Coordinates of C-alpha atoms and ligand atoms in Angstrom, one line a residue:
M1 CA -15.2 155.4 120.8
S2 CA -13.2 152.4 119.5
E3 CA -9.8 152.6 117.8
A4 CA -9.6 154.4 114.4
I5 CA -10.0 152.1 111.4
G6 CA -6.9 151.8 109.3
V7 CA -7.3 152.8 105.6
S8 CA -4.9 152.3 102.7
I9 CA -5.4 154.8 99.9
L10 CA -4.3 153.6 96.5
G11 CA -3.8 156.7 94.3
A12 CA -3.5 159.0 97.2
T13 CA -2.0 161.8 95.0
G14 CA -5.0 161.8 92.6
S15 CA -8.4 163.4 92.7
V16 CA -10.2 160.5 94.4
G17 CA -7.3 160.1 96.8
A18 CA -7.5 163.8 97.8
S19 CA -11.2 163.4 98.4
A20 CA -10.6 160.4 100.6
L21 CA -7.9 162.1 102.6
E22 CA -10.2 165.1 103.2
V23 CA -12.9 162.9 104.7
I24 CA -10.2 161.1 106.8
R25 CA -8.9 164.5 108.0
M26 CA -12.4 165.4 109.2
H27 CA -12.7 162.3 111.2
P28 CA -9.4 161.5 112.9
D29 CA -11.2 159.7 115.7
R30 CA -12.8 157.2 113.2
F31 CA -10.2 156.7 110.4
K32 CA -6.4 156.7 110.1
A33 CA -4.5 156.6 106.8
V34 CA -2.1 153.6 107.3
G35 CA -1.1 153.1 103.6
L36 CA -0.6 155.6 100.8
S37 CA 0.3 155.0 97.2
A38 CA 1.3 157.5 94.4
W39 CA 3.1 156.8 91.1
Q40 CA 5.0 159.8 89.7
Q41 CA 4.2 162.5 92.2
T42 CA 6.7 161.5 95.0
D43 CA 7.0 165.0 96.5
A44 CA 3.2 165.1 97.0
L45 CA 3.4 161.6 98.4
M46 CA 6.1 162.6 100.9
A47 CA 4.1 165.6 102.0
L48 CA 1.3 163.2 102.8
V49 CA 3.7 160.8 104.5
C50 CA 4.9 163.6 106.8
E51 CA 1.2 164.5 107.6
F52 CA -0.2 161.0 108.2
S53 CA 2.9 158.9 109.2
P54 CA 1.4 155.8 107.4
A55 CA 2.8 152.3 108.1
I56 CA 3.5 151.9 104.3
A57 CA 4.0 154.1 101.2
A58 CA 4.5 153.1 97.6
A59 CA 5.3 154.7 94.3
A60 CA 6.9 153.9 90.9
P61 CA 10.3 152.2 91.1
E62 CA 12.1 154.8 89.0
V63 CA 11.0 157.7 91.3
L64 CA 10.9 156.1 94.7
S65 CA 14.6 154.9 94.5
S66 CA 15.9 158.5 94.5
Q67 CA 13.4 159.4 97.3
L68 CA 14.7 156.5 99.3
V69 CA 18.1 158.2 99.4
R70 CA 16.4 161.1 101.1
A71 CA 14.3 158.9 103.3
G72 CA 16.2 160.0 106.4
K73 CA 14.2 163.3 106.1
F74 CA 10.9 161.5 106.3
P75 CA 9.3 159.5 109.1
D76 CA 11.3 156.3 109.5
T77 CA 8.3 154.5 110.9
T78 CA 7.0 154.3 107.3
R79 CA 8.0 151.4 105.1
Y80 CA 8.7 152.5 101.5
C81 CA 8.1 150.1 98.7
S82 CA 7.7 150.4 94.9
G83 CA 6.2 149.1 91.7
T84 CA 3.2 146.8 91.4
A85 CA 4.6 144.7 94.3
G86 CA 4.6 147.8 96.4
L87 CA 1.0 148.7 95.5
K88 CA -0.1 145.1 96.3
E89 CA 1.7 145.3 99.7
T90 CA 0.0 148.6 100.5
A91 CA -3.4 147.1 99.5
A92 CA -2.9 144.0 101.7
H93 CA -1.2 145.7 104.7
P94 CA -2.4 144.1 107.9
D95 CA -3.0 147.6 109.5
A96 CA -5.6 148.4 106.8
A97 CA -9.1 147.1 107.3
T98 CA -10.3 149.3 104.4
V99 CA -8.8 150.1 101.0
V100 CA -9.7 153.0 98.8
A101 CA -9.1 152.0 95.2
G102 CA -8.4 155.3 93.5
I103 CA -5.7 154.5 90.9
S104 CA -6.6 155.5 87.4
G105 CA -7.0 152.8 84.7
A106 CA -6.0 149.1 84.5
A107 CA -2.8 150.0 86.6
G108 CA -5.0 149.5 89.7
L109 CA -6.1 145.9 88.7
E110 CA -3.5 143.9 90.7
S111 CA -3.7 146.0 93.8
I112 CA -7.5 145.6 94.0
F113 CA -7.1 141.9 93.7
A114 CA -4.5 141.9 96.4
A115 CA -7.0 143.8 98.7
A116 CA -9.7 141.3 97.8
H117 CA -7.5 138.2 98.5
A118 CA -6.6 139.8 101.8
G119 CA -10.3 140.1 102.7
K120 CA -10.4 143.9 102.9
R121 CA -13.3 146.2 102.8
I122 CA -12.7 147.8 99.4
L123 CA -14.1 151.2 98.2
I124 CA -13.9 150.9 94.4
A125 CA -13.6 154.2 92.5
N126 CA -11.2 152.6 90.0
K127 CA -13.8 151.4 87.5
E128 CA -11.4 149.9 84.9
P129 CA -10.6 146.7 86.8
L130 CA -14.4 146.1 87.3
V131 CA -14.9 146.6 83.5
M132 CA -12.1 144.2 82.7
C133 CA -13.1 141.4 85.1
G134 CA -15.7 142.4 87.6
N135 CA -17.2 138.9 87.7
L136 CA -13.8 137.5 88.7
L137 CA -13.3 140.1 91.4
R138 CA -16.7 139.3 92.8
R139 CA -15.8 135.6 92.9
V140 CA -12.6 136.3 94.8
A141 CA -14.5 138.6 97.2
R142 CA -17.0 135.8 97.9
E143 CA -14.2 133.3 98.5
S144 CA -12.1 135.6 100.8
R145 CA -15.0 137.4 102.5
A146 CA -13.8 140.8 101.1
R147 CA -16.4 143.5 101.0
L148 CA -17.0 145.6 97.8
F149 CA -18.4 149.1 98.1
P150 CA -19.3 150.9 94.9
V151 CA -17.8 154.5 95.1
D152 CA -18.1 155.6 91.5
S153 CA -20.8 158.2 92.0
E154 CA -23.5 156.6 89.8
H155 CA -22.9 153.1 91.3
N156 CA -22.8 154.5 94.8
A157 CA -26.1 156.2 94.1
I158 CA -27.7 152.9 92.9
F159 CA -26.2 151.3 96.1
Q160 CA -27.7 154.0 98.3
C161 CA -31.2 153.4 96.7
L162 CA -31.3 149.7 97.4
P163 CA -33.0 148.1 100.4
E164 CA -30.5 147.0 103.0
G165 CA -30.8 143.2 102.2
L166 CA -29.8 143.9 98.6
Q167 CA -27.0 146.2 99.7
R168 CA -25.6 143.3 101.7
E169 CA -25.7 141.1 98.7
V170 CA -23.8 143.6 96.6
I171 CA -21.1 144.2 99.3
A172 CA -20.6 140.4 99.6
G173 CA -20.0 140.1 95.8
R174 CA -23.3 138.4 95.0
G175 CA -24.9 141.2 93.0
L176 CA -28.7 141.6 92.7
T177 CA -29.4 138.4 90.9
E178 CA -27.4 135.6 92.6
N179 CA -29.4 135.6 95.7
A180 CA -32.4 134.0 97.2
I181 CA -34.1 137.4 97.8
E182 CA -36.6 138.5 95.3
P183 CA -34.7 141.4 93.8
A184 CA -37.8 143.6 92.9
V185 CA -35.4 145.8 90.9
T186 CA -36.3 145.8 87.2
H187 CA -33.6 148.1 85.9
V188 CA -31.4 151.1 86.6
T189 CA -30.6 154.4 84.9
L190 CA -27.1 155.9 84.9
T191 CA -27.1 159.7 84.6
A192 CA -24.4 161.4 82.5
S193 CA -23.6 165.1 82.4
G194 CA -23.0 164.8 78.7
G195 CA -19.5 166.3 79.1
P196 CA -18.0 169.4 77.6
F197 CA -19.1 168.6 74.0
L198 CA -22.8 167.9 74.7
R199 CA -23.9 170.6 72.2
T200 CA -20.8 170.4 69.8
A201 CA -21.7 169.5 66.2
A202 CA -20.3 166.2 65.0
A203 CA -18.0 167.8 62.4
D204 CA -16.5 170.1 65.1
L205 CA -15.5 167.0 67.2
N206 CA -12.6 166.5 64.8
T207 CA -10.9 169.7 65.9
V208 CA -11.7 170.1 69.6
S209 CA -8.6 170.8 71.7
I210 CA -7.1 168.8 74.5
D211 CA -7.8 171.6 77.0
A212 CA -11.4 171.7 76.0
A213 CA -11.7 167.9 76.4
L214 CA -10.3 168.2 79.9
E215 CA -12.7 171.0 81.0
H216 CA -15.5 169.0 82.6
P217 CA -18.6 171.1 83.2
T218 CA -19.6 169.7 86.6
W219 CA -16.9 167.4 88.1
K220 CA -13.2 168.0 88.9
M221 CA -11.3 164.8 88.0
G222 CA -8.0 163.4 86.7
P223 CA -7.2 163.7 83.0
K224 CA -8.1 160.1 81.8
I225 CA -11.6 160.1 83.3
S226 CA -12.1 163.7 82.0
V227 CA -11.4 162.7 78.4
D228 CA -13.6 159.6 78.9
S229 CA -16.4 161.9 80.1
A230 CA -16.0 164.0 77.0
T231 CA -16.2 160.9 74.6
L232 CA -19.0 159.4 76.8
M233 CA -16.8 156.3 77.1
N234 CA -16.9 157.0 80.8
K235 CA -20.6 156.2 80.7
G236 CA -19.9 153.2 78.5
L237 CA -17.4 151.9 81.1
E238 CA -19.9 152.6 83.9
L239 CA -22.5 150.7 82.0
I240 CA -20.2 147.6 82.0
E241 CA -19.3 148.4 85.6
A242 CA -23.0 148.4 86.6
C243 CA -23.6 145.0 84.9
M244 CA -20.5 143.5 86.6
L245 CA -21.1 145.0 90.1
F246 CA -24.8 144.4 90.3
G247 CA -25.1 141.3 88.1
L248 CA -27.4 143.0 85.7
D249 CA -28.0 142.4 81.9
E250 CA -27.0 145.1 79.5
S251 CA -30.7 145.6 78.7
Q252 CA -31.3 146.5 82.4
V253 CA -29.0 149.5 82.4
E254 CA -30.1 152.7 80.7
V255 CA -28.1 155.9 80.2
V256 CA -29.8 159.4 80.4
I257 CA -28.1 162.8 79.8
H258 CA -28.7 165.0 82.8
P259 CA -26.5 168.2 82.4
Q260 CA -26.9 169.4 86.0
S261 CA -25.2 166.3 87.6
A262 CA -27.5 166.5 90.6
L263 CA -29.4 163.2 90.3
H264 CA -26.6 160.6 90.3
S265 CA -28.6 157.6 89.2
V266 CA -32.0 155.9 89.6
V267 CA -33.2 152.4 90.5
Y268 CA -36.6 151.2 89.1
F269 CA -38.7 148.8 91.2
E270 CA -41.3 146.4 90.0
D271 CA -44.2 148.4 91.4
G272 CA -43.4 151.3 89.1
S273 CA -41.5 153.3 91.7
L274 CA -38.2 154.8 90.9
I275 CA -35.7 155.9 93.6
G276 CA -32.8 158.2 92.9
Q277 CA -30.0 159.8 94.9
M278 CA -29.3 163.5 94.6
A279 CA -26.3 165.5 95.9
N280 CA -23.8 168.1 94.8
P281 CA -21.3 166.4 92.5
D282 CA -18.5 165.8 94.9
M283 CA -16.7 162.4 95.5
R284 CA -16.4 163.1 99.3
I285 CA -20.1 162.0 99.6
P286 CA -19.7 158.4 98.2
I287 CA -16.4 158.0 99.9
A288 CA -17.7 159.1 103.3
Y289 CA -20.7 156.7 102.8
G290 CA -18.4 153.8 101.9
L291 CA -16.1 154.5 104.8
S292 CA -18.8 154.7 107.4
Y293 CA -21.5 152.3 106.0
P294 CA -24.0 151.6 107.4
D295 CA -23.8 154.9 109.3
R296 CA -23.7 158.3 107.7
I297 CA -21.1 160.9 108.7
P298 CA -20.5 164.5 107.6
S299 CA -18.6 164.6 104.3
G300 CA -17.8 168.3 104.2
V301 CA -20.0 168.8 101.2
P302 CA -22.9 171.3 101.5
P303 CA -26.4 170.0 100.7
L304 CA -27.8 170.5 97.2
D305 CA -29.8 173.8 97.0
L306 CA -32.8 172.7 94.9
V307 CA -34.2 176.2 94.5
A308 CA -30.9 177.6 93.4
M309 CA -30.7 174.7 90.9
G310 CA -34.2 175.6 89.6
R311 CA -34.6 172.8 87.1
L312 CA -33.5 169.3 86.2
E313 CA -33.2 168.3 82.6
F314 CA -33.1 164.8 81.0
E315 CA -32.5 163.7 77.4
A316 CA -31.4 160.7 75.5
P317 CA -27.7 160.4 74.6
D318 CA -26.8 161.0 70.9
I319 CA -25.2 157.7 70.1
E320 CA -24.3 158.8 66.6
R321 CA -22.1 161.6 67.8
F322 CA -20.9 159.6 70.8
P323 CA -20.5 156.0 69.6
C324 CA -18.6 154.8 72.7
I325 CA -21.8 153.9 74.5
G326 CA -22.7 151.6 71.6
L327 CA -19.2 150.0 71.7
A328 CA -19.6 149.4 75.4
R329 CA -23.1 147.8 74.9
A330 CA -21.7 145.5 72.2
V331 CA -18.8 144.3 74.4
I332 CA -20.9 143.6 77.4
R333 CA -23.2 141.5 75.2
Q334 CA -20.2 139.6 73.9
G335 CA -18.7 139.1 77.4
G336 CA -15.4 137.1 77.8
S337 CA -12.3 139.1 76.8
A338 CA -14.2 141.9 74.9
P339 CA -14.5 144.3 77.8
I340 CA -10.7 143.9 78.5
V341 CA -9.9 144.7 74.9
L342 CA -12.2 147.7 74.9
N343 CA -10.7 149.1 78.0
A344 CA -7.1 148.6 76.8
A345 CA -7.8 150.2 73.4
N346 CA -9.5 153.1 75.2
E347 CA -6.5 153.7 77.5
V348 CA -4.1 153.7 74.5
A349 CA -6.5 156.0 72.5
V350 CA -6.8 158.5 75.4
E351 CA -3.0 158.5 76.0
A352 CA -2.5 159.2 72.2
F353 CA -5.1 162.0 72.2
L354 CA -3.5 163.6 75.3
A355 CA -0.1 163.3 73.6
G356 CA -1.5 165.1 70.6
M357 CA -1.1 162.1 68.3
I358 CA -4.8 161.6 67.3
R359 CA -7.9 163.7 67.1
F360 CA -10.7 163.5 69.6
S361 CA -13.0 161.9 67.0
D362 CA -10.3 159.2 66.3
I363 CA -10.8 157.8 69.8
P364 CA -13.9 155.7 69.1
S365 CA -12.5 154.7 65.6
L366 CA -9.3 153.4 67.1
I367 CA -11.2 151.4 69.8
D368 CA -13.5 150.0 67.1
A369 CA -10.6 149.0 64.9
V370 CA -8.9 147.1 67.8
L371 CA -12.1 145.3 68.8
N372 CA -12.5 144.2 65.1
T373 CA -9.1 142.5 65.2
Y374 CA -10.1 140.3 68.2
E375 CA -11.5 136.8 68.5
N376 CA -13.4 136.7 71.8
A377 CA -12.0 134.4 74.4
S378 CA -12.8 133.4 78.0
A379 CA -10.9 135.2 80.8
T380 CA -11.6 133.6 84.1
E381 CA -8.2 133.9 85.7
L382 CA -6.3 137.1 86.6
S383 CA -3.1 136.0 84.6
V384 CA -5.3 135.6 81.5
V385 CA -6.9 139.0 82.0
L386 CA -3.4 140.6 82.3
S387 CA -2.1 138.9 79.2
I388 CA -5.1 139.9 77.1
D389 CA -4.8 143.4 78.3
Q390 CA -1.1 143.5 77.2
E391 CA -1.9 142.0 73.8
A392 CA -4.8 144.4 73.2
R393 CA -2.5 147.4 74.1
A394 CA 0.1 146.1 71.6
A395 CA -2.6 145.7 68.9
A396 CA -3.9 149.2 69.6
R397 CA -0.4 150.7 69.4
N398 CA 0.2 148.8 66.1
I399 CA -3.1 150.1 64.6
L400 CA -2.3 153.6 65.8
A401 CA 1.3 153.5 64.3
K402 CA -0.1 152.3 61.0
G403 CA -3.0 154.7 60.9
L404 CA -5.4 151.8 60.4
Y405 CA -8.1 153.4 62.6
R406 CA -8.8 156.2 60.1
I407 CA -12.1 155.9 58.4
G408 CA -11.6 154.6 54.8
V409 CA -8.1 153.2 55.5
Ligands
LIG1 N1 -12.0 161.9 90.0 C1 -13.3 161.5 90.2 O1 -14.1 162.4 90.6 C2 -13.7 160.1 89.9 C3 -15.1 159.8 90.0 C4 -15.5 158.5 89.9 C5 -14.6 157.5 89.5 N2 -13.3 157.8 89.4 C6 -12.3 156.8 89.0 O2 -11.3 156.7 90.0 C7 -10.1 156.4 89.4 C8 -9.1 157.6 89.7 O3 -9.5 158.7 89.1 P1 -8.8 160.2 89.4 O4 -9.7 161.2 88.7 O5 -8.7 160.3 90.9 O6 -7.4 160.0 88.7 P2 -6.1 160.9 88.9 O7 -6.5 162.2 89.5 O8 -5.4 160.9 87.6 O9 -5.2 160.1 90.0 C9 -4.7 158.8 89.6 C10 -3.9 158.3 90.8 O10 -3.4 157.0 90.3 C11 -1.9 157.1 90.4 N3 -1.4 156.4 89.2 C12 -1.3 156.8 88.0 N4 -0.7 155.9 87.2 C13 -0.4 154.8 88.0 C14 0.2 153.6 87.8 N5 0.7 153.2 86.6 N6 0.4 152.8 88.8 C15 -0.1 153.1 90.1 N7 -0.6 154.3 90.3 C16 -0.8 155.2 89.3 C17 -1.6 158.6 90.4 O11 -0.3 158.8 91.0 P3 0.6 160.1 90.5 O12 -0.3 161.2 90.3 O13 1.5 160.2 91.7 O14 1.4 159.7 89.3 C18 -2.7 159.1 91.2 O15 -2.5 159.0 92.6 C19 -10.3 156.2 87.9 O16 -10.5 154.9 87.6 C20 -11.6 157.0 87.7 O17 -12.4 156.5 86.6 C21 -12.8 159.1 89.5

């Protein structure tokens, strides 16, 4: 057996990070955690540093400085760094051949680009950077020979269903349509559990609690993606992510509600066949596949029991009650800066909901109000993407403070 592959895990203290570390623990002969990042949870980070002795560890500047004072207690073979610069250093560290991108939100943008510029093999769970500028990330990956592996469960399912030649195109950042190979793929369907409010009446969405929004019926995830799953914005973001990653048009990506979360997505081929991927809803499966591709290794997840499941249900999403999918479709058609603005407005809206400042049903109204204030612009450089993101957040906070998102105001 050759030497273990070095892996940097961005967002090691989160839900995706925990799944990645569980797979790494199962396969110490194959993988070694050489870089770990956290943000606020430094005690959890330090426990991981003691367990894995990585070459580098990063966290937020305001929390890591006090930890540094205590650094004598922790392995002194680890280099400690902080802030966005620390995340980028962890992503590009020479000991890491593979990077797991598991930070939540746009906060992961710059570290993913650092990994891409350094030519890493990147397992992308952190969907927001793809939503904001997936085409730019693919361009950088092509130039630097980085490798992009979709790990978001639906996109990983699509990837698993593709023939190997098309998989290689996706990994290389060329998508399904920028190649000489006849794609034969006509469209894809993303499945969605429907979230905790699948059967909640529209009027009752005004009063749902924060705890109820965080209670996802089938997946255990961090707070931001859990709220996104409840508004169905998660599926909107995934729709944009699919267009960006696979080079598809908005019209080639369908969304279907599938409450059991057993079929993770479907690829349609021109002969009328459709191929899907099924598994228990557990991120260790896509992460293990991304880490070991093209091999398969045990992930620690038991196989899906079809008889116990009994039935699979499918229905169309209710886009009146859940307007976020429509907002996502509109911005992908507009292109340019529109997806950056949608993502920034959504992050501000979710933070405001989790802080008890707005109602659940205000989330799409706030995003819509922010989108309506924007002239679309092109965003083909990272610096431009970052500045549009900041401007859109400021606009969202302004609209929030003035209450201009409320219907009729
Ligand atoms: N969870 C899932 O099953 C799942 C499935 C598919 C896709 N995803 C995607 O994967 C990403 C991570 O989701 P998650 O559920 O794992 O989130 P999570 O549990 O909230 O974890 C987020 C991680 O990012 C770190 N972080 C938070 N703010 C940061 C900042 N400003 N700068 C740098 N790091 C920061 C957190 O550190 P601290 O906790 O130390 O502050 C934590 O390690 C999201 O983009 C999500 O959409 C998740």
